[in-house]
């Protein structure tokens, strides 16, 4: 029998244990973050083009419990009390970890479509470190990371600081033109900072230790004082740009760098396209053109021919201005969601995030207007002064609003260009080169795997008119234009260009018919999905009637129609995808 004293001691022990319990810690130990299915799948919207494949490319399963522990340990916290998922990006998943000490950190996990395993994450981390500490650019501080899936998490990850401020996108509409211009000038200042390091080699930045067993070149650059710096902490390795991975390129073996010259880099683009055209089991669908009877039909032979012409021309297309050919590191996607500002001082940039796929490329490849300008209007050349529509006063209210928005966008674009011209002459010369026919031929060649060979060939026929004006042609002693086309070849190229233009026009017609429900990049919101399907089906029927197709013609168009036709509303959100793709 237990004595009263023993019973009293046991009661005191239990009371003491209850008094010292940490309810939050018990909650953390009992929380299974892995049970949250939405953490691992794409929840931002629905795809109306190849949904099963698109969702698979954006689904990643890993051990969230382990990742939350690593997040806590990275900043000296005891445990993680809450995990929240940020809205899905197209290539990554990001999470906010709230820790036991009250601090918050961000975790980033790449989707399968983010890029090549190891290289994409390793380069992103090294690039963030370099631009933060060498180029005075505010980027999140990385606490810990892994580019090897063979870890307790079972996935690559980056744990970084949660930056202060809010996304510029959230405040943009509240800013007046003066405030927007201040932000644009600040971004131009960071671009000038990125130009302060002029590298010797092309590719992507890495920590030197992450390229063992892989071809690499030393990280040598010239700083703003004209001094040559050889930083053995970093190295230049394979390029991680999206054009070296997207549209099936990630599955093909070809030269991804690094390269010692702009000529080698630009030639590698052509050889990359040929390798993918030859080896991919199917050519990618064009996102901007419809295919069917009466429009251009792509073929491997025609694509390869166009790339071979590019390879024969590439050395003559390059600028002779050495300053705009030098490689620099640059942010690849400078849109408003990647820029954080102080909400109390919205013109003050506090962080620039998402450096994934940043590459060391020639300045003329980087020198586009920042996506933050979001300009989507008529082509504006050089320093053209914008003008309000001549019939503005007679427009209806909605049309007036659209005309004024376009005018404001053009004004901001013009102000950015004028500012660059006055403060950064080298960048301005790179921007001017992008307005040349030579750059058009360089740019079009980057996408010949997917689209553009009819336009490329049509431009090539006319290119002899510009040949003698090319700086590289003059520098090489004015050799004659190297190609001659027979009348029958010219006629065939013209026919292909006309048929391709017809395909673009038909896709644009569908886009206008569907309106706001058109799936940009194949994606729509969940609540738009069924309506988008119906609108696309209606647009297709109207198109068939316009083309006066017989049964065989309809069958051929159906085989090439780029939008899915499955009934899904009865399955609920992602029901069809889950039914056929249990993950």
Coordinates of N, CA and C in Angstrom, one line a residue, residues 359 386 483:
X359 N 22.3 35.4 -64.8 CA 23.5 34.9 -65.5 C 24.5 36.0 -65.8
X386 N 6.4 60.8 -76.1 CA 5.0 60.3 -76.1 C 4.0 61.4 -76.4
X483 N 25.0 34.9 -98.6 CA 24.0 34.0 -99.1 C 23.3 34.6 -100.3

